């Protein structure tokens, strides 16, 4: 049993159930509901929703206590203060089967709720609000000092029924307005800091589409959208059959890509290179399979063939380089290097083999090429001992108590052991059914200049 620390407001110290008890509950929830009336089904739906919220509150308590315990152990071992928390959020993420980024958010929320927002934590643990609503309260008060944050928390907690009844937008708006009233200067500072953190992103969407997003200052975001709308409306008025949404998307792509291609032709810009991995049987249309686009994911073969053909028609260079895979498993062949750092070819091979960060449930883009077994401990610089990781996962792996090693398997597999002794295996994604060597295709946005 795990004892929950009393925050001074709870009437008594409670104890959380053991993991085995929770597993028993999960088994009980797999039963049928055929004998229930519709009213009972609604009641059970509400009760299960409250259970979900309360479970998130219990996870927050456990995560905060884990953080305190592991930081204390690291301090006792002489770890520098700025490194004592390394790897804790990654362990929370692995336990919750989520990415390290989400694990970090969960842990940050847990510590804020424990230290500064006890009423919000209580509402979560009682099943009155969702974890996302607790996140909204924490997010909108992040610019306040501890005393002001506690004041907002206490005001919300003074009427738990009203807090429970609020929608997400209403709750965020009310907390944001209260924060502005308490400390308008800090809210303005937060806005300026947010503007400095602008960025763009790309992620897969259903049906072989992609979400391209941009986090912009509001004035820039509104202006970009207005320009696209105005140009789309002009083209529609001129008889263009495309929808307004299609036109806005096409105009965005044209205005970004076309100037770059022109600059490449002038020699003032470097070409764009997009890496594809596909079997030659798919590339030639003999197989119906697909391929992998670096930075995106898997795509069907017909789209790859259409994509390459379109670029050849547009005088875009297409370079082909052959990679080989094991016919039985689809694993790309290994490459070895005696160098301390992963060579250019080996580095590219690891990125193409692993595709995304190898940490389970992470899926972030690869930023670091890591020795699974540390090179300082004798780990070789090889494809077998190499793995692609995101920056956060590579830093977490360097914390005290983390180890990793390659292990035998039909495809490249790395086993990582956390400081608590939990083991997590990561296997490289399959390259698909292989009947022939795979082709690595570089699409290069560089117009082919004809000889004079």
Short mmCIF file of C-alpha atoms in Angstrom, two decimals, residues 88-436:
data_model
loop_
_atom_site.label_atom_id
_atom_site.label_comp_id
_atom_site.label_asym_id
_atom_site.label_seq_id
_atom_site.Cartn_x
_atom_site.Cartn_y
_atom_site.Cartn_z
CA UNK A 88 12.25 11.26 -13.86
CA UNK A 89 9.74 12.59 -16.39
CA UNK A 90 10.88 9.89 -18.84
CA UNK A 91 10.03 7.21 -16.26
CA UNK A 92 6.60 8.77 -15.72
CA UNK A 93 6.08 8.71 -19.50
CA UNK A 94 7.08 5.05 -19.80
CA UNK A 95 4.76 4.10 -16.93
CA UNK A 96 1.88 5.96 -18.56
CA UNK A 97 2.78 4.68 -22.05
CA UNK A 98 3.15 8.20 -23.42
CA UNK A 99 5.86 10.32 -25.00
CA UNK A 100 8.57 11.93 -22.85
CA UNK A 101 7.12 15.34 -23.73
CA UNK A 102 3.78 14.37 -22.23
CA UNK A 103 5.52 12.74 -19.30
CA UNK A 104 7.26 16.05 -18.59
CA UNK A 105 3.92 17.86 -18.73
CA UNK A 106 2.32 15.34 -16.39
CA UNK A 107 5.16 15.67 -13.90
CA UNK A 108 5.18 19.47 -14.02
CA UNK A 109 1.43 19.55 -13.43
CA UNK A 110 1.74 17.10 -10.55
CA UNK A 111 4.31 19.24 -8.76
CA UNK A 112 2.32 22.44 -9.28
CA UNK A 113 -0.87 20.83 -7.96
CA UNK A 114 0.95 19.45 -4.93
CA UNK A 115 2.86 22.61 -4.03
CA UNK A 116 0.62 25.47 -5.11
CA UNK A 117 -2.90 24.35 -6.04
CA UNK A 118 -4.29 21.97 -3.39
CA UNK A 119 -7.94 22.80 -4.10
CA UNK A 120 -7.59 22.01 -7.80
CA UNK A 121 -5.81 18.79 -6.89
CA UNK A 122 -8.65 17.87 -4.53
CA UNK A 123 -11.25 18.53 -7.24
CA UNK A 124 -9.29 16.26 -9.57
CA UNK A 125 -8.92 13.51 -7.01
CA UNK A 126 -12.63 13.67 -6.18
CA UNK A 127 -13.45 13.18 -9.85
CA UNK A 128 -15.05 16.63 -10.24
CA UNK A 129 -12.74 17.90 -13.00
CA UNK A 130 -10.68 16.24 -15.69
CA UNK A 131 -6.90 16.25 -15.88
CA UNK A 132 -7.14 18.67 -18.81
CA UNK A 133 -9.18 21.15 -16.76
CA UNK A 134 -6.55 20.98 -14.01
CA UNK A 135 -3.95 21.62 -16.71
CA UNK A 136 -5.87 24.69 -17.92
CA UNK A 137 -5.95 26.17 -14.42
CA UNK A 138 -2.22 25.57 -13.99
CA UNK A 139 -1.41 26.92 -17.45
CA UNK A 140 -3.38 30.15 -17.10
CA UNK A 141 -1.84 30.91 -13.70
CA UNK A 142 1.74 30.02 -14.65
CA UNK A 143 2.73 33.70 -14.85
CA UNK A 144 1.62 34.44 -11.28
CA UNK A 145 3.72 34.19 -8.16
CA UNK A 146 2.95 31.48 -5.63
CA UNK A 147 0.73 33.64 -3.40
CA UNK A 148 -1.44 34.85 -6.27
CA UNK A 149 -1.66 31.35 -7.66
CA UNK A 150 -2.81 30.00 -4.33
CA UNK A 151 -5.40 32.79 -4.17
CA UNK A 152 -6.89 31.86 -7.56
CA UNK A 153 -6.86 28.20 -6.54
CA UNK A 154 -8.66 28.96 -3.28
CA UNK A 155 -11.28 31.07 -5.08
CA UNK A 156 -12.03 28.21 -7.47
CA UNK A 157 -12.11 25.72 -4.63
CA UNK A 158 -14.58 27.80 -2.60
CA UNK A 159 -17.39 26.56 -4.88
CA UNK A 160 -16.52 23.06 -6.11
CA UNK A 161 -19.98 22.60 -7.67
CA UNK A 162 -19.50 25.68 -9.85
CA UNK A 163 -15.99 24.51 -10.78
CA UNK A 164 -17.35 21.13 -11.82
CA UNK A 165 -20.09 22.74 -13.95
CA UNK A 166 -17.75 25.00 -15.97
CA UNK A 167 -16.84 24.14 -19.54
CA UNK A 168 -13.20 24.16 -20.58
CA UNK A 169 -13.36 27.50 -22.39
CA UNK A 170 -15.31 29.14 -19.59
CA UNK A 171 -12.85 27.89 -16.97
CA UNK A 172 -9.78 29.02 -18.93
CA UNK A 173 -11.34 32.42 -19.60
CA UNK A 174 -12.26 33.01 -15.97
CA UNK A 175 -8.82 32.02 -14.68
CA UNK A 176 -7.10 34.12 -17.35
CA UNK A 177 -9.19 37.17 -16.45
CA UNK A 178 -8.42 36.73 -12.76
CA UNK A 179 -4.70 36.43 -13.50
CA UNK A 180 -4.82 39.67 -15.52
CA UNK A 181 -6.54 41.46 -12.66
CA UNK A 182 -4.04 40.24 -10.07
CA UNK A 183 -0.82 40.87 -12.01
CA UNK A 184 -1.25 42.48 -15.44
CA UNK A 185 2.50 43.10 -15.82
CA UNK A 186 3.37 39.40 -15.53
CA UNK A 187 0.66 38.54 -18.06
CA UNK A 188 2.20 41.02 -20.52
CA UNK A 189 5.67 39.58 -19.90
CA UNK A 190 4.32 36.11 -20.54
CA UNK A 191 2.81 37.25 -23.85
CA UNK A 192 6.14 38.72 -24.98
CA UNK A 193 7.95 35.55 -23.98
CA UNK A 194 5.41 33.43 -25.87
CA UNK A 195 6.00 35.50 -29.00
CA UNK A 196 9.71 34.65 -28.80
CA UNK A 197 8.82 30.93 -28.84
CA UNK A 198 7.08 30.94 -32.21
CA UNK A 199 7.69 27.91 -34.46
CA UNK A 200 6.29 25.71 -37.21
CA UNK A 201 5.53 22.00 -37.03
CA UNK A 202 4.64 19.05 -39.24
CA UNK A 203 2.81 15.89 -38.24
CA UNK A 204 1.00 13.11 -40.10
CA UNK A 205 -2.74 13.34 -40.71
CA UNK A 206 -5.20 10.63 -41.84
CA UNK A 207 -5.39 9.58 -45.50
CA UNK A 208 -1.73 10.37 -46.27
CA UNK A 209 -2.13 14.06 -45.49
CA UNK A 210 -0.02 16.25 -43.21
CA UNK A 211 -0.84 18.87 -40.61
CA UNK A 212 1.46 21.85 -41.13
CA UNK A 213 1.09 24.29 -38.28
CA UNK A 214 2.59 27.57 -37.15
CA UNK A 215 2.51 29.05 -33.66
CA UNK A 216 2.58 32.80 -34.33
CA UNK A 217 1.90 36.06 -32.53
CA UNK A 218 -1.80 36.81 -32.95
CA UNK A 219 -1.19 39.80 -35.24
CA UNK A 220 0.93 37.66 -37.60
CA UNK A 221 -1.42 34.70 -37.53
CA UNK A 222 -4.46 36.85 -38.29
CA UNK A 223 -2.58 38.65 -41.08
CA UNK A 224 -1.41 35.42 -42.76
CA UNK A 225 -4.92 33.98 -42.66
CA UNK A 226 -6.45 37.21 -43.99
CA UNK A 227 -4.03 37.32 -46.95
CA UNK A 228 -4.81 33.71 -47.86
CA UNK A 229 -8.54 34.34 -47.55
CA UNK A 230 -8.42 37.48 -49.70
CA UNK A 231 -6.41 35.82 -52.47
CA UNK A 232 -8.66 32.74 -52.40
CA UNK A 233 -11.78 34.93 -52.65
CA UNK A 234 -10.23 36.80 -55.61
CA UNK A 235 -9.54 33.56 -57.47
CA UNK A 236 -12.99 32.21 -56.68
CA UNK A 237 -14.56 35.38 -58.04
CA UNK A 238 -12.49 34.92 -61.21
CA UNK A 239 -14.02 31.47 -61.71
CA UNK A 240 -11.52 29.11 -60.08
CA UNK A 241 -13.45 25.89 -59.33
CA UNK A 242 -11.45 24.99 -56.22
CA UNK A 243 -13.01 25.47 -52.80
CA UNK A 244 -11.91 28.32 -50.56
CA UNK A 245 -10.03 25.92 -48.28
CA UNK A 246 -8.27 24.23 -51.20
CA UNK A 247 -7.22 27.58 -52.62
CA UNK A 248 -5.86 28.83 -49.31
CA UNK A 249 -3.78 25.66 -48.89
CA UNK A 250 -2.50 25.78 -52.47
CA UNK A 251 -1.60 29.47 -52.24
CA UNK A 252 0.35 28.85 -49.03
CA UNK A 253 2.42 26.10 -50.65
CA UNK A 254 2.98 28.05 -53.86
CA UNK A 255 4.13 31.21 -52.11
CA UNK A 256 6.66 29.33 -49.98
CA UNK A 257 8.00 26.66 -52.35
CA UNK A 258 8.05 28.52 -55.68
CA UNK A 259 10.37 31.36 -54.55
CA UNK A 260 12.75 28.80 -53.06
CA UNK A 261 12.91 26.78 -56.28
CA UNK A 262 13.62 29.98 -58.19
CA UNK A 263 16.38 30.90 -55.73
CA UNK A 264 17.94 27.45 -56.17
CA UNK A 265 18.01 27.99 -59.93
CA UNK A 266 19.80 31.30 -59.37
CA UNK A 267 22.35 29.60 -57.14
CA UNK A 268 21.43 31.68 -54.09
CA UNK A 269 19.79 28.83 -52.12
CA UNK A 270 20.60 25.20 -51.37
CA UNK A 271 18.25 22.54 -52.75
CA UNK A 272 15.64 20.84 -50.60
CA UNK A 273 16.33 17.12 -50.03
CA UNK A 274 13.57 14.71 -48.98
CA UNK A 275 14.58 11.12 -48.18
CA UNK A 276 12.40 8.17 -49.20
CA UNK A 277 13.00 4.48 -48.56
CA UNK A 278 11.14 2.11 -50.87
CA UNK A 279 11.76 -1.31 -52.45
CA UNK A 280 12.56 -1.24 -56.15
CA UNK A 281 9.61 -3.58 -56.83
CA UNK A 282 7.29 -0.94 -55.33
CA UNK A 283 9.13 1.86 -57.09
CA UNK A 284 8.67 0.12 -60.45
CA UNK A 285 5.02 -0.72 -59.75
CA UNK A 286 5.48 -4.51 -59.48
CA UNK A 287 4.34 -4.57 -55.82
CA UNK A 288 1.41 -2.75 -54.17
CA UNK A 289 3.39 -1.92 -51.01
CA UNK A 290 4.57 1.45 -49.76
CA UNK A 291 7.63 3.29 -48.52
CA UNK A 292 8.84 5.58 -45.78
CA UNK A 293 9.30 9.36 -45.98
CA UNK A 294 11.86 10.64 -43.50
CA UNK A 295 10.27 13.19 -41.18
CA UNK A 296 6.73 12.02 -41.96
CA UNK A 297 6.21 8.25 -41.94
CA UNK A 298 4.79 5.52 -44.17
CA UNK A 299 3.08 6.36 -47.46
CA UNK A 300 1.54 4.13 -50.16
CA UNK A 301 3.55 3.16 -53.21
CA UNK A 302 1.21 4.79 -55.74
CA UNK A 303 1.74 8.15 -54.04
CA UNK A 304 5.52 7.71 -54.11
CA UNK A 305 5.51 6.84 -57.81
CA UNK A 306 3.23 9.77 -58.58
CA UNK A 307 5.42 12.08 -56.48
CA UNK A 308 8.66 11.04 -58.23
CA UNK A 309 7.07 11.23 -61.68
CA UNK A 310 5.72 14.72 -60.98
CA UNK A 311 9.14 15.95 -59.97
CA UNK A 312 10.82 14.42 -63.00
CA UNK A 313 8.23 16.19 -65.17
CA UNK A 314 9.08 19.44 -63.35
CA UNK A 315 12.83 19.03 -64.03
CA UNK A 316 13.63 18.18 -60.40
CA UNK A 317 16.68 15.99 -59.81
CA UNK A 318 15.95 12.53 -58.37
CA UNK A 319 18.92 10.65 -56.96
CA UNK A 320 18.74 6.92 -56.22
CA UNK A 321 20.97 5.07 -53.75
CA UNK A 322 20.54 1.37 -52.94
CA UNK A 323 20.17 -0.02 -49.42
CA UNK A 324 19.80 -3.74 -48.73
CA UNK A 325 17.46 -5.51 -46.34
CA UNK A 326 17.13 -9.02 -44.97
CA UNK A 327 14.48 -10.87 -47.03
CA UNK A 328 13.25 -12.83 -43.98
CA UNK A 329 12.73 -9.96 -41.55
CA UNK A 330 12.72 -6.77 -43.62
CA UNK A 331 15.47 -5.30 -41.42
CA UNK A 332 17.89 -2.95 -43.15
CA UNK A 333 21.41 -4.38 -43.26
CA UNK A 334 23.96 -3.29 -40.65
CA UNK A 335 26.88 -0.94 -41.15
CA UNK A 336 29.90 -0.68 -38.90
CA UNK A 337 32.34 2.12 -38.17
CA UNK A 338 35.52 2.34 -36.13
CA UNK A 339 35.05 6.05 -35.52
CA UNK A 340 33.91 7.47 -32.18
CA UNK A 341 31.18 9.45 -33.90
CA UNK A 342 28.66 7.93 -36.24
CA UNK A 343 29.84 8.59 -39.77
CA UNK A 344 27.71 10.34 -42.30
CA UNK A 345 26.58 7.14 -44.05
CA UNK A 346 26.08 5.24 -40.80
CA UNK A 347 24.24 8.19 -39.30
CA UNK A 348 21.92 8.35 -42.29
CA UNK A 349 21.40 4.60 -42.12
CA UNK A 350 20.36 4.80 -38.44
CA UNK A 351 17.88 7.58 -39.19
CA UNK A 352 16.36 5.64 -42.06
CA UNK A 353 16.21 2.39 -40.07
CA UNK A 354 14.73 3.81 -36.86
CA UNK A 355 12.56 6.51 -38.51
CA UNK A 356 11.56 8.11 -35.16
CA UNK A 357 12.92 8.15 -31.61
CA UNK A 358 13.37 4.57 -30.42
CA UNK A 359 12.00 5.17 -26.91
CA UNK A 360 8.66 3.35 -26.59
CA UNK A 361 5.63 5.65 -27.16
CA UNK A 362 7.82 8.63 -28.03
CA UNK A 363 7.55 9.00 -31.85
CA UNK A 364 9.49 12.30 -31.77
CA UNK A 365 11.88 13.14 -34.61
CA UNK A 366 15.40 11.79 -34.24
CA UNK A 367 17.81 14.47 -33.02
CA UNK A 368 20.67 12.42 -31.50
CA UNK A 369 22.41 9.22 -32.59
CA UNK A 370 23.15 7.31 -29.40
CA UNK A 371 25.33 4.40 -28.37
CA UNK A 372 22.88 2.02 -26.66
CA UNK A 373 25.76 0.64 -24.63
CA UNK A 374 27.77 3.73 -23.79
CA UNK A 375 31.01 4.12 -25.69
CA UNK A 376 32.83 4.94 -22.43
CA UNK A 377 31.85 1.46 -21.24
CA UNK A 378 33.19 -0.18 -24.39
CA UNK A 379 30.10 0.08 -26.57
CA UNK A 380 31.08 -0.04 -30.26
CA UNK A 381 30.15 2.53 -32.88
CA UNK A 382 28.03 0.23 -35.01
CA UNK A 383 24.57 -0.14 -36.44
CA UNK A 384 23.81 -2.85 -33.85
CA UNK A 385 24.82 -0.63 -30.92
CA UNK A 386 23.37 2.56 -32.42
CA UNK A 387 19.88 3.98 -32.04
CA UNK A 388 18.14 7.18 -32.98
CA UNK A 389 16.75 9.20 -30.06
CA UNK A 390 15.17 12.58 -29.55
CA UNK A 391 17.06 15.07 -27.42
CA UNK A 392 14.92 14.55 -24.32
CA UNK A 393 15.26 10.75 -24.38
CA UNK A 394 19.01 10.90 -24.90
CA UNK A 395 19.41 13.22 -21.93
CA UNK A 396 17.16 11.03 -19.76
CA UNK A 397 19.24 7.97 -20.62
CA UNK A 398 22.33 9.72 -19.22
CA UNK A 399 20.84 9.93 -15.71
CA UNK A 400 22.06 7.69 -12.89
CA UNK A 401 20.62 4.19 -12.95
CA UNK A 402 19.71 4.05 -16.67
CA UNK A 403 21.26 1.33 -18.82
CA UNK A 404 20.64 0.07 -22.35
CA UNK A 405 21.96 -2.76 -24.47
CA UNK A 406 21.19 -4.37 -27.83
CA UNK A 407 19.60 -7.76 -27.58
CA UNK A 408 18.95 -10.54 -30.10
CA UNK A 409 15.78 -10.43 -32.13
CA UNK A 410 14.40 -10.77 -35.64
CA UNK A 411 14.89 -7.02 -36.03
CA UNK A 412 17.18 -4.55 -34.28
CA UNK A 413 16.12 -4.41 -30.62
CA UNK A 414 17.38 -2.35 -27.68
CA UNK A 415 16.44 -3.08 -24.07
CA UNK A 416 16.46 -0.09 -21.68
CA UNK A 417 16.42 -0.51 -17.91
CA UNK A 418 15.26 2.40 -15.73
CA UNK A 419 16.53 3.18 -12.20
CA UNK A 420 13.54 1.33 -10.69
CA UNK A 421 14.49 -1.86 -12.52
CA UNK A 422 11.69 -1.74 -15.09
CA UNK A 423 12.72 -2.94 -18.54
CA UNK A 424 11.42 -1.61 -21.85
CA UNK A 425 12.23 -3.14 -25.23
CA UNK A 426 12.30 -1.12 -28.43
CA UNK A 427 12.33 -2.82 -31.84
CA UNK A 428 13.11 -1.03 -35.09
CA UNK A 429 10.09 -0.76 -37.39
CA UNK A 430 9.94 -3.31 -40.21
CA UNK A 431 10.92 -2.18 -43.66
CA UNK A 432 7.98 -4.13 -45.09
CA UNK A 433 7.87 -7.22 -47.34
CA UNK A 434 11.20 -7.35 -49.17
CA UNK A 435 11.73 -9.26 -52.39
CA UNK A 436 14.55 -7.12 -53.70
#
